[in-house]
Amino acid sequence: MMMNLSDLKIGQIAIVDRIISSDNTTGIVQRLKEKGIVSNKTVQVLREAKFPSPLRIRVGSSKEITIQPQEAEMIIVKTDISAKDTIPDNRAELTEQVRTASLVSLTTIILVVIAGFYRILITRDIYQGNQAKVVANVVYNSSSTGTKNQTLETIDKSQVQPTKVASIETVNNKSDYPEKVAQTTNQNPNNYLRAKTHSPPQNVEPIAKKMTNKRELLELKQKLYNTIEQTWKTPINVTSIYLVKVDKNGAIATYEPVNQIATDNLEKTPIPSLVNSDPTTKKESLQTEWAEFTILFYDNGTLEVQPK
């Protein structure tokens, strides 16, 4: 069945039969041929012409063009086509389609392999970072325990020994003559005072407590996420991961990049500007309650915060 191209419905496919030409339309015919509209070429209407928009069609299997309604009326098409008519009439075009599809498939496979390999690297870096922190914590706890034991042993000696000296002198003075009794009397108050008026060790810092309440951790996580998301402006090319320690108010006290990539991208993150710069306030906040979080800055612009 023959009809004008302008009579086709949206989605309908036809084959170009010819282009009506005259002396006045030679330029239009030449322009249509340059766009690929030639005999035995498949065409499909993608959008009807509605003023002031032109008619949008697909020529062949992939090329999309726009033409004016009066130009579409010059193109005669046939709609009674078979499946073989839809096959590209050009071997080079068919070869190009196959090549394009192969490249897309190969690119997809390569991207999947790279993504899997990169995920393995990130997981390994996180595991090594956590393992190093565990070893550091064990060493620190061992040294802290030894220091505390030495301090307590020193305090015990300073408290007990003067009491023994005072007791021995008191017993000897009871059996001595009056002059020694008087001399002992003058010494005993000092010994007794030294033994009894000792005070607890000063400047003993309270032990920091790690937050364990799930509800408080969730609230702190959301607060930290909102703060970082509002201040993160510079995009990151490679996903970067950081470990941060925050106080119960959500202020960042310390941070640590998990690998060299995170170190290189540190200035692109808002973490340094969010760190509590007042050493006194930071020390006091971490002596009460604190929590650790893992912050992930993804290369696609997304942010993730996970309790550690």
Short mmCIF file of C-alpha atoms in Angstrom, two decimals:
data_model
loop_
_atom_site.label_atom_id
_atom_site.label_comp_id
_atom_site.label_asym_id
_atom_site.label_seq_id
_atom_site.Cartn_x
_atom_site.Cartn_y
_atom_site.Cartn_z
CA MET A 1 0.00 0.00 0.00
CA MET A 2 1.42 3.37 -1.08
CA MET A 3 0.99 6.59 0.94
CA ASN A 4 2.77 9.76 1.93
CA LEU A 5 5.24 9.64 4.81
CA SER A 6 3.17 12.31 6.55
CA ASP A 7 0.22 9.85 6.74
CA LEU A 8 2.10 7.28 8.86
CA LYS A 9 1.21 6.88 12.55
CA ILE A 10 3.71 7.05 15.39
CA GLY A 11 5.74 3.81 15.51
CA GLN A 12 4.65 2.66 12.02
CA ILE A 13 7.45 1.39 9.76
CA ALA A 14 7.53 1.73 5.98
CA ILE A 15 9.90 1.52 2.99
CA VAL A 16 10.77 4.57 0.92
CA ASP A 17 9.54 4.06 -2.64
CA ARG A 18 10.46 7.43 -4.21
CA ILE A 19 10.58 11.17 -3.65
CA ILE A 20 8.27 13.37 -5.74
CA SER A 21 10.41 16.02 -7.40
CA SER A 22 9.98 18.95 -9.73
CA ASP A 23 12.02 21.86 -10.94
CA ASN A 24 11.09 23.85 -7.85
CA THR A 25 11.88 21.08 -5.37
CA THR A 26 15.29 19.91 -6.61
CA GLY A 27 17.07 21.42 -3.60
CA ILE A 28 14.66 19.78 -1.14
CA VAL A 29 15.06 16.37 -2.80
CA GLN A 30 18.85 16.65 -2.65
CA ARG A 31 18.72 17.62 1.05
CA LEU A 32 16.48 14.63 1.86
CA LYS A 33 18.87 12.26 0.08
CA GLU A 34 21.77 13.69 2.06
CA LYS A 35 19.85 12.85 5.22
CA GLY A 36 19.61 9.22 4.06
CA ILE A 37 16.09 9.15 2.64
CA VAL A 38 16.55 7.13 -0.55
CA SER A 39 14.64 4.33 -2.26
CA ASN A 40 14.29 1.01 -0.39
CA LYS A 41 15.31 2.65 2.92
CA THR A 42 13.23 1.85 6.01
CA VAL A 43 11.67 4.79 7.88
CA GLN A 44 9.76 4.93 11.18
CA VAL A 45 7.77 7.83 12.60
CA LEU A 46 8.90 8.75 16.12
CA ARG A 47 6.98 12.02 16.60
CA GLU A 48 4.20 13.60 14.59
CA ALA A 49 4.57 17.12 13.26
CA LYS A 50 2.82 19.62 15.51
CA PHE A 51 3.37 23.32 14.96
CA PRO A 52 6.00 24.55 15.45
CA SER A 53 7.76 21.15 15.93
CA PRO A 54 8.81 19.22 12.77
CA LEU A 55 8.26 15.53 12.06
CA ARG A 56 10.85 13.24 13.72
CA ILE A 57 11.66 9.93 12.00
CA ARG A 58 14.23 7.13 12.17
CA VAL A 59 16.01 6.30 8.91
CA GLY A 60 17.44 2.82 8.69
CA SER A 61 18.12 1.14 12.03
CA SER A 62 19.63 3.96 14.09
CA LYS A 63 19.78 7.37 12.39
CA GLU A 64 17.18 9.88 13.62
CA ILE A 65 16.36 13.09 11.71
CA THR A 66 13.68 15.78 11.59
CA ILE A 67 11.87 16.99 8.43
CA GLN A 68 9.15 19.53 7.76
CA PRO A 69 5.54 18.40 7.09
CA GLN A 70 5.67 19.63 3.47
CA GLU A 71 8.83 17.57 2.92
CA ALA A 72 7.12 14.46 4.34
CA GLU A 73 4.30 14.88 1.80
CA MET A 74 6.85 14.58 -1.01
CA ILE A 75 8.05 11.15 0.20
CA ILE A 76 6.07 8.15 -1.07
CA VAL A 77 6.35 5.03 1.08
CA LYS A 78 4.94 1.52 0.99
CA THR A 79 3.61 -0.07 4.16
CA ASP A 80 3.12 -3.65 2.96
CA ILE A 81 6.64 -4.78 3.92
CA SER A 82 8.02 -8.17 4.94
CA ALA A 83 10.62 -9.08 7.60
CA LYS A 84 13.41 -9.18 5.05
CA ASP A 85 12.72 -5.57 4.11
CA THR A 86 13.66 -4.45 7.63
CA ILE A 87 17.13 -6.00 7.35
CA PRO A 88 19.73 -3.32 6.54
CA ASP A 89 20.16 -3.06 2.82
CA ASN A 90 23.78 -2.32 3.21
CA ARG A 91 26.35 -4.91 4.32
CA ALA A 92 28.59 -2.19 5.72
CA GLU A 93 25.72 -0.90 7.88
CA LEU A 94 24.99 -4.41 9.16
CA THR A 95 28.68 -4.91 9.95
CA GLU A 96 28.79 -1.60 11.82
CA GLN A 97 25.77 -2.59 13.92
CA VAL A 98 27.36 -5.92 14.85
CA ARG A 99 30.63 -4.16 15.71
CA THR A 100 28.85 -1.60 17.88
CA ALA A 101 26.93 -4.29 19.75
CA SER A 102 30.15 -6.27 20.30
CA LEU A 103 31.97 -3.22 21.65
CA VAL A 104 29.13 -2.46 24.05
CA SER A 105 29.13 -6.03 25.34
CA LEU A 106 32.93 -6.09 25.71
CA THR A 107 32.92 -2.73 27.52
CA THR A 108 30.25 -3.97 29.93
CA ILE A 109 32.27 -7.11 30.74
CA ILE A 110 35.44 -5.07 31.34
CA LEU A 111 33.61 -2.66 33.64
CA VAL A 112 32.14 -5.55 35.66
CA VAL A 113 35.59 -7.14 36.07
CA ILE A 114 37.18 -3.83 37.10
CA ALA A 115 34.39 -3.13 39.60
CA GLY A 116 34.81 -6.57 41.17
CA PHE A 117 38.59 -6.21 41.40
CA TYR A 118 38.28 -2.74 42.91
CA ARG A 119 35.78 -3.99 45.50
CA ILE A 120 38.24 -6.73 46.49
CA LEU A 121 40.99 -4.12 46.96
CA ILE A 122 38.76 -1.89 49.12
CA THR A 123 37.66 -4.85 51.27
CA ARG A 124 41.30 -5.90 51.76
CA ASP A 125 42.36 -2.37 52.73
CA ILE A 126 39.53 -2.09 55.26
CA TYR A 127 40.44 -5.49 56.75
CA GLN A 128 44.14 -4.59 57.02
CA GLY A 129 43.27 -1.22 58.56
CA ASN A 130 41.01 -2.84 61.17
CA GLN A 131 43.64 -5.49 61.93
CA ALA A 132 46.31 -2.81 62.45
CA LYS A 133 44.01 -0.88 64.81
CA VAL A 134 43.32 -4.03 66.84
CA VAL A 135 47.06 -4.67 67.26
CA ALA A 136 47.62 -1.02 68.22
CA ASN A 137 44.81 -1.19 70.80
CA VAL A 138 46.26 -4.38 72.33
CA VAL A 139 49.72 -2.78 72.63
CA TYR A 140 48.26 0.42 74.06
CA ASN A 141 46.12 -1.45 76.61
CA SER A 142 49.10 -3.57 77.68
CA SER A 143 51.33 -0.54 78.22
CA SER A 144 48.52 1.33 80.01
CA THR A 145 47.93 -1.63 82.34
CA GLY A 146 51.63 -1.82 83.22
CA THR A 147 51.79 1.93 83.95
CA LYS A 148 48.67 1.76 86.14
CA ASN A 149 50.07 -1.18 88.12
CA GLN A 150 53.33 0.70 88.75
CA THR A 151 51.42 3.80 89.87
CA LEU A 152 49.23 1.82 92.27
CA GLU A 153 52.27 0.00 93.68
CA THR A 154 54.01 3.33 94.33
CA ILE A 155 50.92 4.76 96.04
CA ASP A 156 50.56 1.67 98.25
CA LYS A 157 54.19 1.94 99.38
CA SER A 158 53.86 5.66 100.19
CA GLN A 159 50.71 4.96 102.24
CA VAL A 160 51.73 1.87 104.20
CA GLN A 161 55.36 2.45 105.14
CA PRO A 162 54.90 5.64 107.24
CA THR A 163 52.21 3.88 109.29
CA LYS A 164 54.61 1.05 110.16
CA VAL A 165 57.35 3.47 111.27
CA ALA A 166 54.92 5.36 113.48
CA SER A 167 53.69 2.15 115.10
CA ILE A 168 57.25 0.87 115.85
CA GLU A 169 58.34 4.19 117.33
CA THR A 170 55.22 4.32 119.49
CA VAL A 171 55.92 0.84 120.95
CA ASN A 172 59.58 1.69 121.71
CA ASN A 173 58.65 5.00 123.30
CA LYS A 174 56.27 3.35 125.77
CA SER A 175 59.20 1.39 127.34
CA ASP A 176 61.79 4.22 127.30
CA TYR A 177 62.60 6.93 129.82
CA PRO A 178 60.69 10.25 129.92
CA GLU A 179 63.11 12.24 127.72
CA LYS A 180 62.73 9.78 124.86
CA VAL A 181 59.01 9.72 125.50
CA ALA A 182 58.95 13.49 125.11
CA GLN A 183 61.13 13.26 122.00
CA THR A 184 58.92 10.54 120.55
CA THR A 185 55.88 12.61 121.39
CA ASN A 186 57.23 15.39 119.24
CA GLN A 187 57.95 12.97 116.36
CA ASN A 188 54.80 10.87 116.49
CA PRO A 189 52.35 13.63 115.48
CA ASN A 190 54.34 14.23 112.30
CA ASN A 191 54.54 10.54 111.50
CA TYR A 192 50.87 10.06 112.31
CA LEU A 193 49.90 13.07 110.26
CA ARG A 194 52.01 11.87 107.35
CA ALA A 195 50.43 8.41 107.53
CA LYS A 196 46.83 9.53 107.93
CA THR A 197 46.51 12.68 105.83
CA HIS A 198 47.57 11.26 102.46
CA SER A 199 45.17 12.20 99.66
CA PRO A 200 44.16 10.19 96.56
CA PRO A 201 46.43 10.68 93.54
CA GLN A 202 45.63 13.92 91.75
CA ASN A 203 45.05 14.53 87.99
CA VAL A 204 43.81 10.99 87.33
CA GLU A 205 41.85 11.31 84.07
CA PRO A 206 38.49 9.57 83.81
CA ILE A 207 38.40 6.52 81.57
CA ALA A 208 36.72 7.22 78.19
CA LYS A 209 33.55 5.27 77.52
CA LYS A 210 32.62 4.02 74.07
CA MET A 211 28.96 4.51 73.17
CA THR A 212 26.96 1.27 72.86
CA ASN A 213 23.35 2.48 72.92
CA LYS A 214 21.93 1.63 69.48
CA ARG A 215 19.41 4.48 69.44
CA GLU A 216 22.06 7.06 70.34
CA LEU A 217 24.45 5.62 67.72
CA LEU A 218 21.76 5.89 65.03
CA GLU A 219 21.03 9.49 65.97
CA LEU A 220 24.75 10.32 66.00
CA LYS A 221 25.20 8.58 62.63
CA GLN A 222 22.40 10.64 61.03
CA LYS A 223 23.77 13.85 62.53
CA LEU A 224 27.27 13.13 61.20
CA TYR A 225 25.86 12.20 57.77
CA ASN A 226 23.87 15.45 57.51
CA THR A 227 26.87 17.57 58.56
CA ILE A 228 29.23 16.01 56.00
CA GLU A 229 26.68 15.97 53.17
CA GLN A 230 25.94 19.69 53.61
CA THR A 231 29.64 20.65 53.50
CA TRP A 232 30.92 18.22 50.81
CA LYS A 233 31.38 20.29 47.64
CA THR A 234 34.38 18.87 45.71
CA PRO A 235 33.76 15.58 43.79
CA ILE A 236 36.09 12.60 44.25
CA ASN A 237 37.37 10.53 41.31
CA VAL A 238 38.10 7.37 43.33
CA THR A 239 36.10 6.06 46.30
CA SER A 240 37.85 7.08 49.56
CA ILE A 241 37.34 5.68 53.08
CA TYR A 242 38.12 7.26 56.45
CA LEU A 243 37.82 6.23 60.11
CA VAL A 244 36.66 9.03 62.41
CA LYS A 245 36.16 9.30 66.16
CA VAL A 246 33.39 11.65 67.29
CA ASP A 247 32.14 12.79 70.68
CA LYS A 248 28.58 12.41 71.94
CA ASN A 249 27.68 15.78 70.37
CA GLY A 250 28.72 14.66 66.88
CA ALA A 251 31.94 16.73 66.67
CA ILE A 252 34.84 14.98 64.90
CA ALA A 253 37.81 14.64 67.27
CA THR A 254 40.20 12.51 65.18
CA TYR A 255 40.27 10.95 61.71
CA GLU A 256 42.41 8.46 59.80
CA PRO A 257 42.54 7.63 56.04
CA VAL A 258 42.51 3.85 55.49
CA ASN A 259 44.90 3.91 52.51
CA GLN A 260 46.98 6.15 50.24
CA ILE A 261 44.03 6.88 47.94
CA ALA A 262 42.07 8.30 50.88
CA THR A 263 45.12 10.33 51.95
CA ASP A 264 45.46 11.85 48.47
CA ASN A 265 41.75 12.81 48.38
CA LEU A 266 41.60 14.14 51.96
CA GLU A 267 41.59 17.81 50.89
CA LYS A 268 38.57 17.13 48.65
CA THR A 269 36.53 16.09 51.69
CA PRO A 270 35.15 18.37 54.43
CA ILE A 271 36.60 16.18 57.22
CA PRO A 272 39.63 18.39 58.11
CA SER A 273 37.44 21.48 58.39
CA LEU A 274 34.99 19.65 60.70
CA VAL A 275 37.61 18.50 63.21
CA ASN A 276 37.33 20.07 66.69
CA SER A 277 40.37 22.41 66.72
CA ASP A 278 40.22 23.28 70.43
CA PRO A 279 42.54 20.73 72.16
CA THR A 280 40.98 21.31 75.59
CA THR A 281 37.42 20.82 74.38
CA LYS A 282 38.43 17.80 72.26
CA LYS A 283 40.19 16.14 75.21
CA GLU A 284 37.27 16.73 77.59
CA SER A 285 34.68 15.46 75.08
CA LEU A 286 36.57 12.21 74.48
CA GLN A 287 36.91 11.58 78.23
CA THR A 288 33.15 11.08 78.53
CA GLU A 289 31.58 9.18 75.63
CA TRP A 290 32.69 8.65 72.03
CA ALA A 291 31.96 6.54 68.97
CA GLU A 292 33.80 5.47 65.81
CA PHE A 293 32.38 5.58 62.28
CA THR A 294 33.56 4.56 58.83
CA ILE A 295 32.89 7.28 56.22
CA LEU A 296 32.83 6.34 52.53
CA PHE A 297 32.97 9.02 49.80
CA TYR A 298 31.95 7.28 46.54
CA ASP A 299 33.14 8.43 43.11
CA ASN A 300 29.53 8.75 41.94
CA GLY A 301 28.89 11.50 44.49
CA THR A 302 27.12 9.43 47.14
CA LEU A 303 28.03 9.36 50.84
CA GLU A 304 27.79 6.50 53.35
CA VAL A 305 28.36 6.49 57.15
CA GLN A 306 28.66 3.18 59.05
CA PRO A 307 29.17 2.64 62.82
CA LYS A 308 32.39 0.78 63.52
#
